[in-house]
Coordinates of C-alpha atoms in Angstrom, one line a residue:
X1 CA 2.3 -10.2 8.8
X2 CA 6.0 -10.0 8.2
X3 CA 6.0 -9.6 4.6
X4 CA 6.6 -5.9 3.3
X5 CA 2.9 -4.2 1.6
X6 CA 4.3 -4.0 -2.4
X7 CA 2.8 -3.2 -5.7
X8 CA 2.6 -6.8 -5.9
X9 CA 0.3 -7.2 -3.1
X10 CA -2.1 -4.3 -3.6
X11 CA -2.9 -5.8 -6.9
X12 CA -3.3 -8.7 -5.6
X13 CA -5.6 -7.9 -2.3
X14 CA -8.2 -6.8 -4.8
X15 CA -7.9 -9.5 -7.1
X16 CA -10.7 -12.0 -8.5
X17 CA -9.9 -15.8 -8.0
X18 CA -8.0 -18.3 -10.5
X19 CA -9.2 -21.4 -12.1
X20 CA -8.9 -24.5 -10.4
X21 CA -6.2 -27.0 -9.6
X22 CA -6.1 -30.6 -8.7
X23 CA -4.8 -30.5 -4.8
X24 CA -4.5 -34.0 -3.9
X25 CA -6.5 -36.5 -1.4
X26 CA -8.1 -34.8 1.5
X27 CA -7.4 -36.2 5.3
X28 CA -10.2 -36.9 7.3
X29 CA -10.6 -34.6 10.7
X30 CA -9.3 -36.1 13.4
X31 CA -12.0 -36.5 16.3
X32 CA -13.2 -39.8 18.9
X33 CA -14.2 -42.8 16.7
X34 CA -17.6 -42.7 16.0
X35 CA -17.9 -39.3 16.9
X36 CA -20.7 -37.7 14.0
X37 CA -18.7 -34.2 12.8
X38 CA -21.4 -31.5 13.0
X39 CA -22.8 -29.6 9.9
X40 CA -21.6 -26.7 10.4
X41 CA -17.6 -28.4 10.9
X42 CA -18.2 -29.7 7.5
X43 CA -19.5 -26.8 5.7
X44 CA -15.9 -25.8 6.9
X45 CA -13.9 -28.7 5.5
X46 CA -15.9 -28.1 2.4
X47 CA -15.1 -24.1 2.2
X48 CA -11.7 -25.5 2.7
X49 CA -11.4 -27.5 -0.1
X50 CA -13.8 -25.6 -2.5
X51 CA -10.8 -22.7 -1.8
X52 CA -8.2 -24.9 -2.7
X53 CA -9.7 -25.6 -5.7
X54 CA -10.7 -22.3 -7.1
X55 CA -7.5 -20.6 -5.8
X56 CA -4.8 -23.3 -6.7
X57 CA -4.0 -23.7 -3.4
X58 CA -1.7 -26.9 -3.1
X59 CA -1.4 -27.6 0.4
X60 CA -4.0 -26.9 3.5
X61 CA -4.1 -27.7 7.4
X62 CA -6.7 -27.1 10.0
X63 CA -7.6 -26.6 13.5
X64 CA -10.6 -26.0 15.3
X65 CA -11.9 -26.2 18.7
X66 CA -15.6 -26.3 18.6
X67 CA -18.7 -26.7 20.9
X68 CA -15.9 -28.6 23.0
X69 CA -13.9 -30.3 20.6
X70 CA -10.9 -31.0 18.5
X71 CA -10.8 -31.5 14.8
X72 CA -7.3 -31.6 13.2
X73 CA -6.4 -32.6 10.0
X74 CA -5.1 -31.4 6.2
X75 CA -5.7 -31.3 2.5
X76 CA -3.8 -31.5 -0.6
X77 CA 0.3 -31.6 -0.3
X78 CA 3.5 -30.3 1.0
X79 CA 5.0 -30.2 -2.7
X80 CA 3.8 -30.2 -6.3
X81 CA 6.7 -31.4 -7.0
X82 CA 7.3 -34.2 -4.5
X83 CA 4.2 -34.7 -2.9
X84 CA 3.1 -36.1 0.2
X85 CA -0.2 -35.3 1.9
X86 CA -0.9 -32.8 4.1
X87 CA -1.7 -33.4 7.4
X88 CA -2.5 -31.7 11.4
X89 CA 1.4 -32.0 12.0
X90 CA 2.6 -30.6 8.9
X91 CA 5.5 -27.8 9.5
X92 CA 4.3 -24.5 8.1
X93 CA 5.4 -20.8 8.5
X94 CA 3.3 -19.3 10.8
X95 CA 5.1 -16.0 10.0
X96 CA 3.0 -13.3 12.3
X97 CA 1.3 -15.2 14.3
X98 CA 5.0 -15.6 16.2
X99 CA 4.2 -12.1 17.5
X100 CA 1.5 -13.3 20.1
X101 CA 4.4 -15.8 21.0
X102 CA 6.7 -12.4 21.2
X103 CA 3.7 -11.0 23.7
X104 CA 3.0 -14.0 25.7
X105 CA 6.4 -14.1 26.7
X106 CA 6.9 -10.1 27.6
X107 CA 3.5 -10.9 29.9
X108 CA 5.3 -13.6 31.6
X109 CA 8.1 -11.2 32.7
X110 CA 5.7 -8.5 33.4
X111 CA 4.0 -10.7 35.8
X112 CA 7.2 -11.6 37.4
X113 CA 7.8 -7.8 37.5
X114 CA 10.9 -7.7 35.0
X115 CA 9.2 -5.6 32.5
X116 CA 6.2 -3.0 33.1
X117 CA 3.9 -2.4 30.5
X118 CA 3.6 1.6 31.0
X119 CA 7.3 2.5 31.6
X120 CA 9.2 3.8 28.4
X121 CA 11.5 1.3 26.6
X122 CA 14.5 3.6 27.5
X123 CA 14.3 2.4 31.3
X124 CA 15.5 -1.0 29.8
X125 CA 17.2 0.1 26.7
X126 CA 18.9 3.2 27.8
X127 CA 20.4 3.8 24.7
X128 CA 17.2 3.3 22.6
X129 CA 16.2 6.0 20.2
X130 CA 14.1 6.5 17.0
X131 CA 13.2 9.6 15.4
X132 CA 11.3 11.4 17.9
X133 CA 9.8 9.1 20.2
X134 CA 11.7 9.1 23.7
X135 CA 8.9 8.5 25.4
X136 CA 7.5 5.2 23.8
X137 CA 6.1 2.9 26.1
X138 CA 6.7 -1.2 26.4
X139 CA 3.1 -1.5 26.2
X140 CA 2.7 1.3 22.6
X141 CA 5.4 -1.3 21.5
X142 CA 3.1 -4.7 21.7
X143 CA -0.2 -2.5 20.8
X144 CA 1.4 -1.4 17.3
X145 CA 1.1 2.0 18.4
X146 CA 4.9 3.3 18.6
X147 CA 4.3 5.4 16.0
X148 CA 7.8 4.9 13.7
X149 CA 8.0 3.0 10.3
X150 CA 7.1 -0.4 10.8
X151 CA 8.8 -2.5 8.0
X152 CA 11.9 -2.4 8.5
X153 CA 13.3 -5.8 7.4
X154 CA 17.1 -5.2 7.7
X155 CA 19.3 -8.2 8.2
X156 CA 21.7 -7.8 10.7
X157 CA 23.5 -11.6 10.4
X158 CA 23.2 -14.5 12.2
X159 CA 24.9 -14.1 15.6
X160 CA 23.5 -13.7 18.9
X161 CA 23.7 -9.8 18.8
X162 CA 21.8 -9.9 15.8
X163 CA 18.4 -8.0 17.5
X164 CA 20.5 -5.9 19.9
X165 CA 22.0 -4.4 15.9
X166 CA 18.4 -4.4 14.7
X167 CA 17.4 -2.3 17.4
X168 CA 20.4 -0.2 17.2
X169 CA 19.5 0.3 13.5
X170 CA 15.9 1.8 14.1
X171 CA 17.8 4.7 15.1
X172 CA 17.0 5.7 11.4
X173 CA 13.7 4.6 10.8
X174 CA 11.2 7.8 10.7
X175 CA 8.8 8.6 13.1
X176 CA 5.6 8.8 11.5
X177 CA 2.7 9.3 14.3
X178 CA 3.0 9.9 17.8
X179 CA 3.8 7.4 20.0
X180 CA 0.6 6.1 21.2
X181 CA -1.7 8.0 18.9
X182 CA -2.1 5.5 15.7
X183 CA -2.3 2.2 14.6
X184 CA 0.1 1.3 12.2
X185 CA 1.1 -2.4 11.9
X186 CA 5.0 -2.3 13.0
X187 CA 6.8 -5.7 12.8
X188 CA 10.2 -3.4 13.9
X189 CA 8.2 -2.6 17.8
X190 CA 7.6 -6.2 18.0
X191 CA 11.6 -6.8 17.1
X192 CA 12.4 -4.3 19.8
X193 CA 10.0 -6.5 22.2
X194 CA 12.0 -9.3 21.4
X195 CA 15.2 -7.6 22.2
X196 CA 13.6 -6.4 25.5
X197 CA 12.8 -10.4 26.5
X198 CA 16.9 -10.3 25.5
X199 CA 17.9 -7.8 28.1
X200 CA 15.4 -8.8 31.1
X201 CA 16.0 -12.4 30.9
X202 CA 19.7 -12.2 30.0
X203 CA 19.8 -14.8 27.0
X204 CA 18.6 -14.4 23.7
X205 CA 15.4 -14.1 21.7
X206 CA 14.8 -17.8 20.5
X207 CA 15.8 -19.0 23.6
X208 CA 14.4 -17.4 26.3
X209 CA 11.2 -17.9 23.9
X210 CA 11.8 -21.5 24.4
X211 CA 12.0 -22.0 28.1
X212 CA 9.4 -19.1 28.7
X213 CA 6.4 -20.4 26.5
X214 CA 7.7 -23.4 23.7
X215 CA 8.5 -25.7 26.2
X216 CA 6.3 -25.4 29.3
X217 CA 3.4 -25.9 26.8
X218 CA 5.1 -28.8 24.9
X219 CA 4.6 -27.1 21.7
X220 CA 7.4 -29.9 20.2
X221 CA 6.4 -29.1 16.5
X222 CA 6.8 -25.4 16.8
X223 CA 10.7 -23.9 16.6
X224 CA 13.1 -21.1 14.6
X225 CA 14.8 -23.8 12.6
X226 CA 13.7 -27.0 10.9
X227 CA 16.9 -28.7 12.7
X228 CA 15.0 -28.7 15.6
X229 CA 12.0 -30.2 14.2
X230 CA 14.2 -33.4 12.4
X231 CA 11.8 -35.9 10.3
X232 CA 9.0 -33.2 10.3
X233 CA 7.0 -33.3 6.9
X234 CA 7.5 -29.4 5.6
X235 CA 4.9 -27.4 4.1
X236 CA 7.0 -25.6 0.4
X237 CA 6.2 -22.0 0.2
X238 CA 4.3 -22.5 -4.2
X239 CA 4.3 -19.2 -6.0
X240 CA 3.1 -19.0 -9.7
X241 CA 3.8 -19.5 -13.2
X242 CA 2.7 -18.1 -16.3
X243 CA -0.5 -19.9 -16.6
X244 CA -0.9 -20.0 -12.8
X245 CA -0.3 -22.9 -11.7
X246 CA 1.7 -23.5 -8.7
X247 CA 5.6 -23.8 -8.9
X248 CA 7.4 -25.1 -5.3
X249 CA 9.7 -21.9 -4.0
X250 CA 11.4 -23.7 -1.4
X251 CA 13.9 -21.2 -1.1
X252 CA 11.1 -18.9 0.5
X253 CA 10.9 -20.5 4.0
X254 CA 14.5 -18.3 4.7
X255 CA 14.3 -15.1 6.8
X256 CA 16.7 -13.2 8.5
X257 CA 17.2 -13.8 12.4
X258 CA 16.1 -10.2 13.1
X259 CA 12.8 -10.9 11.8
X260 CA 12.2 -13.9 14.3
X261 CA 10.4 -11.9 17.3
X262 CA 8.3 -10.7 14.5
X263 CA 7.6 -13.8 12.9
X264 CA 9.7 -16.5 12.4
X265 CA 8.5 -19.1 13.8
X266 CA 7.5 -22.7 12.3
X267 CA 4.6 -24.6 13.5
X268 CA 2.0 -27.2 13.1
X269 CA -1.9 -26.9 12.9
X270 CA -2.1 -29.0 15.9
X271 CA 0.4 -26.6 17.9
X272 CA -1.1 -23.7 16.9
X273 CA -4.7 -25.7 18.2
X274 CA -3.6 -26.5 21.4
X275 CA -2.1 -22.3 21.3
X276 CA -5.2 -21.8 21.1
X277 CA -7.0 -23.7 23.8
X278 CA -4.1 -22.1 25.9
X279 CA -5.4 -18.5 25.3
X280 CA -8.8 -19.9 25.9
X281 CA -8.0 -20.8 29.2
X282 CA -7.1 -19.7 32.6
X283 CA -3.4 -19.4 32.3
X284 CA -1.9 -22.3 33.4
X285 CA 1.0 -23.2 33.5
X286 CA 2.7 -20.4 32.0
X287 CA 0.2 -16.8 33.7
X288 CA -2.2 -15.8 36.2
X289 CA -6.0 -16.0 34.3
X290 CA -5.9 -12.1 35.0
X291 CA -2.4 -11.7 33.3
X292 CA -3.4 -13.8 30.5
X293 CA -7.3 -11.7 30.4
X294 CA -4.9 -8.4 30.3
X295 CA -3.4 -9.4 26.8
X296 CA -7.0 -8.3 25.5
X297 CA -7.8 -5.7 27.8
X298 CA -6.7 -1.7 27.1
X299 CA -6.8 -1.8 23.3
X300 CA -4.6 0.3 22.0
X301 CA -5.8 3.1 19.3
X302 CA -8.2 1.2 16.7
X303 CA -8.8 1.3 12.9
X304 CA -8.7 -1.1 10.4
X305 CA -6.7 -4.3 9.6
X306 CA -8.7 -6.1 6.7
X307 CA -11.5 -5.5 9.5
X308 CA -12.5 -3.2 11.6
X309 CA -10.6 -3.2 14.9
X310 CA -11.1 -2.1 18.3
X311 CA -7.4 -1.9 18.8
X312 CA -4.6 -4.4 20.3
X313 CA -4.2 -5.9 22.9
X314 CA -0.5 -6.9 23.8
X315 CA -0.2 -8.3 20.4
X316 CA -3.9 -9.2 19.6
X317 CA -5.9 -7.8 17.1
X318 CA -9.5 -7.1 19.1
X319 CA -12.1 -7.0 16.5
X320 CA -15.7 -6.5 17.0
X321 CA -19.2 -7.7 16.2
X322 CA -22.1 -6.6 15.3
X323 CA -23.6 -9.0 18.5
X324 CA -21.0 -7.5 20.5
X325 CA -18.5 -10.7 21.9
X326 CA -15.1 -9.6 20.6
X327 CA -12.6 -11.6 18.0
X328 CA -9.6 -12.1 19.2
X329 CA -7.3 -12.7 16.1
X330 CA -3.8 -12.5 14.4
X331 CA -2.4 -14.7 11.4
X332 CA 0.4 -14.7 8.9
X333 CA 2.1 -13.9 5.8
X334 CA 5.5 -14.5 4.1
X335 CA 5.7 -15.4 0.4
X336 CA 3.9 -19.0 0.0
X337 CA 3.1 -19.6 3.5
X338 CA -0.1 -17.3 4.9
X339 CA -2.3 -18.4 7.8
X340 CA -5.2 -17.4 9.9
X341 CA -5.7 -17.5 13.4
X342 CA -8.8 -16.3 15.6
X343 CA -10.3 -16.8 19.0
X344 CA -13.8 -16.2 20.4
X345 CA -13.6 -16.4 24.0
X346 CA -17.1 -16.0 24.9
X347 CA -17.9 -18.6 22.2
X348 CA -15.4 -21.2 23.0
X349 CA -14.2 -21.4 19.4
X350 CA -10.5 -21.6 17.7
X351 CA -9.7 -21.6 14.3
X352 CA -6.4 -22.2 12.6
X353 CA -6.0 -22.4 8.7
X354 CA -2.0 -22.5 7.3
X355 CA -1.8 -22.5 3.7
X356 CA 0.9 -23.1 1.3
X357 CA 0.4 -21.0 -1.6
X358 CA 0.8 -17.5 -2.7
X359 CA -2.8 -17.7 -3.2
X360 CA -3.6 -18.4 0.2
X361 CA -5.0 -15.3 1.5
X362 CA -8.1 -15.2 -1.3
X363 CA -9.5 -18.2 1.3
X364 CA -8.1 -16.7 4.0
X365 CA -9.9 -13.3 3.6
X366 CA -12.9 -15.6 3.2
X367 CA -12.7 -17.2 6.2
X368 CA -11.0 -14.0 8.7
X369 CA -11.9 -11.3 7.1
X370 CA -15.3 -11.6 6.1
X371 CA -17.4 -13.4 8.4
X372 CA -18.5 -17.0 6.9
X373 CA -16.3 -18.9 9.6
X374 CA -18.0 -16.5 11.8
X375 CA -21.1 -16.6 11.2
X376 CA -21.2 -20.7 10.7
X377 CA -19.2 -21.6 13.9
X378 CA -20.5 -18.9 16.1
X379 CA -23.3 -17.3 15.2
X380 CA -21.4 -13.9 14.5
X381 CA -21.0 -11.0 12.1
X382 CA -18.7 -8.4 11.0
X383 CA -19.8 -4.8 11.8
X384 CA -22.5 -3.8 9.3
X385 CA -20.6 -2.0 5.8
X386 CA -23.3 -1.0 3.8
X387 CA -21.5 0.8 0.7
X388 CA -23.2 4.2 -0.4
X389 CA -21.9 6.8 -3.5
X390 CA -20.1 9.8 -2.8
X391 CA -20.2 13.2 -4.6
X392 CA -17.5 14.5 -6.0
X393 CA -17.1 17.4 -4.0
X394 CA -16.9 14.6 -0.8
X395 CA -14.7 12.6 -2.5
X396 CA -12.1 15.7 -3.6
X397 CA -11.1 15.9 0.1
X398 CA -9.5 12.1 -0.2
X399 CA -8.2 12.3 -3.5
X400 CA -4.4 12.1 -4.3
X401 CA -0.9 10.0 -4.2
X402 CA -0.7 7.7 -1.0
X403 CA 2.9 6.9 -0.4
X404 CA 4.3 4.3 2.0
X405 CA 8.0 3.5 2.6
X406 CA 9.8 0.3 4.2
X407 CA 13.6 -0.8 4.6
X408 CA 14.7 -3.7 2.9
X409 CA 17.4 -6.1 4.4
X410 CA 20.4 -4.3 2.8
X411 CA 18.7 -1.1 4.7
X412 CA 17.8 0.0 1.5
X413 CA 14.7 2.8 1.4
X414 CA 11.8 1.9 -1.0
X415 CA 8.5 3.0 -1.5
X416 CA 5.1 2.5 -3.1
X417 CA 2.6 4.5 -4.5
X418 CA -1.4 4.3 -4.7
X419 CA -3.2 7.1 -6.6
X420 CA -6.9 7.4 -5.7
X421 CA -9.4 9.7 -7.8
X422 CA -12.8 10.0 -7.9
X423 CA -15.1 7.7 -9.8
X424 CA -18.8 7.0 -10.3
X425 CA -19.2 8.1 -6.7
X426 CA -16.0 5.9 -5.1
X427 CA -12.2 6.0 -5.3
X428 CA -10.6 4.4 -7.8
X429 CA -7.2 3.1 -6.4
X430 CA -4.3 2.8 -9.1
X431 CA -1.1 1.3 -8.9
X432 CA 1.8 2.7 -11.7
X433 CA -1.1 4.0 -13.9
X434 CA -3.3 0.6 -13.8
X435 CA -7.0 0.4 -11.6
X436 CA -5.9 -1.9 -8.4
X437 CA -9.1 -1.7 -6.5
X438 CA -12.2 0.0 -6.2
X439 CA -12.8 2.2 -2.9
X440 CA -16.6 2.7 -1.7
X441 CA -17.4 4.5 1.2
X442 CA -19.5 2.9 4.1
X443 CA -19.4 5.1 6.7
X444 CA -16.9 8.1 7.4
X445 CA -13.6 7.9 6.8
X446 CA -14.1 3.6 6.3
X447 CA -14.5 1.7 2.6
X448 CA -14.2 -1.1 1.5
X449 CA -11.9 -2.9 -0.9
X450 CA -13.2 -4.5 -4.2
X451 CA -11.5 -5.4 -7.5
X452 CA -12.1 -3.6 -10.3
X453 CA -14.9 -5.5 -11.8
X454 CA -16.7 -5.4 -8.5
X455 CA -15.6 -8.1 -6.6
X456 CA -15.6 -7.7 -3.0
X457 CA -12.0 -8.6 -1.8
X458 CA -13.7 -9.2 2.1
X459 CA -11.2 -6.3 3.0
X460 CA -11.9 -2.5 4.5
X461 CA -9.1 -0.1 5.1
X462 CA -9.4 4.0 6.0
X463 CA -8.5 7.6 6.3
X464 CA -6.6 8.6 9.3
X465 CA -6.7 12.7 9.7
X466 CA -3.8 15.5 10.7
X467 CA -4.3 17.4 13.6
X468 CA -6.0 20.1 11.5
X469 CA -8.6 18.0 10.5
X470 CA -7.5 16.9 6.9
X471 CA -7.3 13.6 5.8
X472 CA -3.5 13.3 5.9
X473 CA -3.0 8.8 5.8
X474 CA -5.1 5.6 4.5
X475 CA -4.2 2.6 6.4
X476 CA -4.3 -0.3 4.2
X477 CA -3.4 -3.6 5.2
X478 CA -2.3 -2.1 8.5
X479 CA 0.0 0.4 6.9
X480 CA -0.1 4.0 6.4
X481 CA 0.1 5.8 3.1
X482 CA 1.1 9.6 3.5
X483 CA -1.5 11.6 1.8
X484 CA -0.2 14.5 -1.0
X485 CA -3.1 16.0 -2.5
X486 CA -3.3 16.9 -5.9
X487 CA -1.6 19.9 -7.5
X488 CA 1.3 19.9 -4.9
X489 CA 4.9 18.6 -5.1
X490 CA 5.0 15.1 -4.3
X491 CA 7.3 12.8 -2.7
X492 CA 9.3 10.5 -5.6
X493 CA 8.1 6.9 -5.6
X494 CA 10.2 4.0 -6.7
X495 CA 6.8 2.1 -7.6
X496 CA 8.3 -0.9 -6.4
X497 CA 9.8 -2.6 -3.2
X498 CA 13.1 -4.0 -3.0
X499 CA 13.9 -7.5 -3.7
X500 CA 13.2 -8.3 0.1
X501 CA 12.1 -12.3 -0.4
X502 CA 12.5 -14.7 -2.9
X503 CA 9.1 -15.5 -4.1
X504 CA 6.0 -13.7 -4.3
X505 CA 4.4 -11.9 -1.5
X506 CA 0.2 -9.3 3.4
X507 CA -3.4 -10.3 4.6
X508 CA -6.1 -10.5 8.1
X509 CA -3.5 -10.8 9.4
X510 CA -1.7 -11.6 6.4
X511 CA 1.3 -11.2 8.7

């Protein structure tokens, strides 16, 4: 994710789907002639375009490597309003994904021994400071353990010193958890990571990106700007209308530079396929098999992130299974463009999904966060969540405001607020006055996340606790919520987030 957590899209995490939508003419996968596509590849394409329909989905493309092949190919189109069909080398934002991008290129400099994981940022950045964390580690920067506020979006122009500002501007951000003590999803550590490439390689972001891990893979339909990628077919970011139908927001595909380490990045299905067989690999050409194994080994701190999570890796989300082989996974989200992306090394299988639509994540959070895709393609399941009632003396000790806070591009401060209170055994999670979501409790500290009428919304979040043993956060969507119980002063809310994108708005890996 890259997009900012708003009122918007708490509401929408626990909403029900939307009636369906014409999408266009399907494309077939693309596999040897004559090849037979197995069941369980077509129960996908059919999930697919069963999503598009009841989620108004205009545009979608795939990739999956599976039981040792390739199937590429799209649905719908680019465009309701000029459309052409969507295909395996249509240009989408691939928004967070760009992070493992961001990690694979730090691990290529730590095996040339120009950056080491476990020294502090400050032997590279001697200048470097946030709040109160002198001490963070290069490696507590790619884990999402750093500890400060994460979404910080602030635009710092256009030039090449726009990350060295970005950097320079976290100076303000607030330390929230000690370094190396909590996951928190932090798009600002993976901008510092990017400035780091900056300073050990000598050149900037995008282009040591480039030579470091675009190029030696011939990833041709993946770049920063659609001038590199001339005559590609583009993917419009849709939003809705009143009656919610889709409505092209072309203007959505802009982010500032500073957010590129983070996720700016366009791709292709196909690229993001053959990505994939990379990280399945042994390294070549770009790492050592054990370099490339160390990006999922030490897991930082775990929790949740629309699943359970063992922790990360450098940049990759390491989810478990009930069977025990563990998911490695990431994805995407910026207004009108969210994708999914997951790996199961033991398994063989890759799976890529980009999506065009505001609406994208209800199919997404189908297919990544709950465990169809899975359980279909690999004979796997999410860790068991059995939801049980609560009394309300257990429940009291979770009840109250949950604030979190982000910085817009102007550097503005904003923040949102969820109130949860006890009801009918669960937490009832409300947004400016108005039921958002329904909170059941599974296990300690863990729920789950349904709409109000009871619809499961295939997402879990939890209670982080203080020192002292209270519950002090809830991480939602990767993001912490400071706790203030009821009947004490509380922190003043705008309710809303700043204009930070032009559109509409997180998800598994919703960025």
């Amino acid at each position: 994710m890259v997009e900012p957590i708003s009122r918007r899209s708490l509401l929408r995490t626990a909403a029900a789907g939307a009636a369906a939508v014409t999408t266009g003419a399907a494309a077939s996968p693309t596999t040897a002639a004559g090849t037979r596509v197995p069941a369980a590849v077509r129960d996908l394409l059919a999930k697919i375009q069963d999503g598009m329909a009841a989620y108004r989905i205009p545009g979608v493309a795939y990739g999956l490597y599976h039981q040792g092949r390739e199937y590429v190919g799209g649905f719908g189109v680019t465009d309701v309003a000029a459309p052409e069909p969507v295909d395996g080398d249509t240009v989408f934002r691939i928004a967070s994904t760009t992070k493992t991008f961001t990690g694979t290129a730090a691990m290529r400099l730590t095996e040339r021994g120009r950056l080491d994981l476990d020294r502090a940022v400050r032997a590279y950045l001697p200048g470097f400071r946030t709040a109160t964390s002198p001490g963070v580690t290069v490696r507590q920067v790619l884990n999402h353990s750093a500890g400060w506020l994460g979404d910080v979006f602030t635009d710092t122009g256009n030039g090449d010193d726009t990350l060295e500002k970005y950097v320079a501007a976290l100076e303000t951000a607030p330390q929230l958890t000690p370094p190396g003590a909590v996951m928190a999803y932090n798009n600002a550590a993976i901008g510092l990571a990017g400035r780091l490439i900056e300073v050990t390689t000598g050149t900037v972001y995008e282009r040591a990106l480039r030579s470091l891990v675009l190029d030696p893979l011939r990833l041709r339909g993946t770049a920063f700007t659609l001038d590199e990628l001339a005559g590609a077919t583009v993917a419009v970011p849709h939003g809705a209308d009143a009656s919610g139908d889709p409505v092209p927001v072309p203007e959505a595909l802009a982010i500032p530079r500073s957010l590129h380490a983070a996720g700016g990045l366009y791709s292709t299905a196909r690229d993001q396929l053959r990505w994939a067989r990379f990280h399945l690999g042994d390294g070549d050409p770009l790492l050592t098999r054990r370099s490339l194994r160390a990006m999922r080994w030490r897991p930082g701190p775990g929790g949740t992130l629309f699943v359970e999570v063992d922790g990360f890796g450098v940049t990759w989300m390491l989810r478990p299974t009930a069977e025990g082989p563990r998911v490695v996974q990431h994805g995407g989200d910026l207004p009108g463009q969210h994708s999914g992306f997951l790996l199961v090394p033991e398994r063989g299988l890759a799976l890529t999904v980009l999506t065009n639509s505001e609406s994208g994540p209800a199919l997404l959070a189908e297919l990544f966060a709950d465990d169809w895709a899975l359980t279909r393609l690999a004979g796997l399941h999410n860790l068991p969540a059995t939801p049980r009632s609560l009394t309300p003396a257990q429940l009291s000790g979770y009840e109250g405001r949950y604030v979190a806070e982000q910085i817009g591009f102007a550097g503005e401060q904003a923040s949102i607020a969820l109130d949860l209170v006890a009801a009918g055994g669960r937490l009832s999670g409300r947004v400016d006055g108005t039921e958002a979501m329904v909170l059941p409790f599974y296990r300690r500290d863990h729920v789950l996340v349904w709409a109000p009428d009871g619809t499961d919304a295939h997402t879990r979040a939890d209670f982080v606790r203080d020192p002292d043993g209270s519950v002090g956060w809830l991480r939602f969507s990767g993001r912490l919520f400071r706790r203030t119980p009821p009947g004490t002063a509380t922190l003043r809310a705008t309710g809303h987030t700043p204009a930070l994108l032009p559109a509409t708005l997180p998800h598994p890996s919703r960025r």
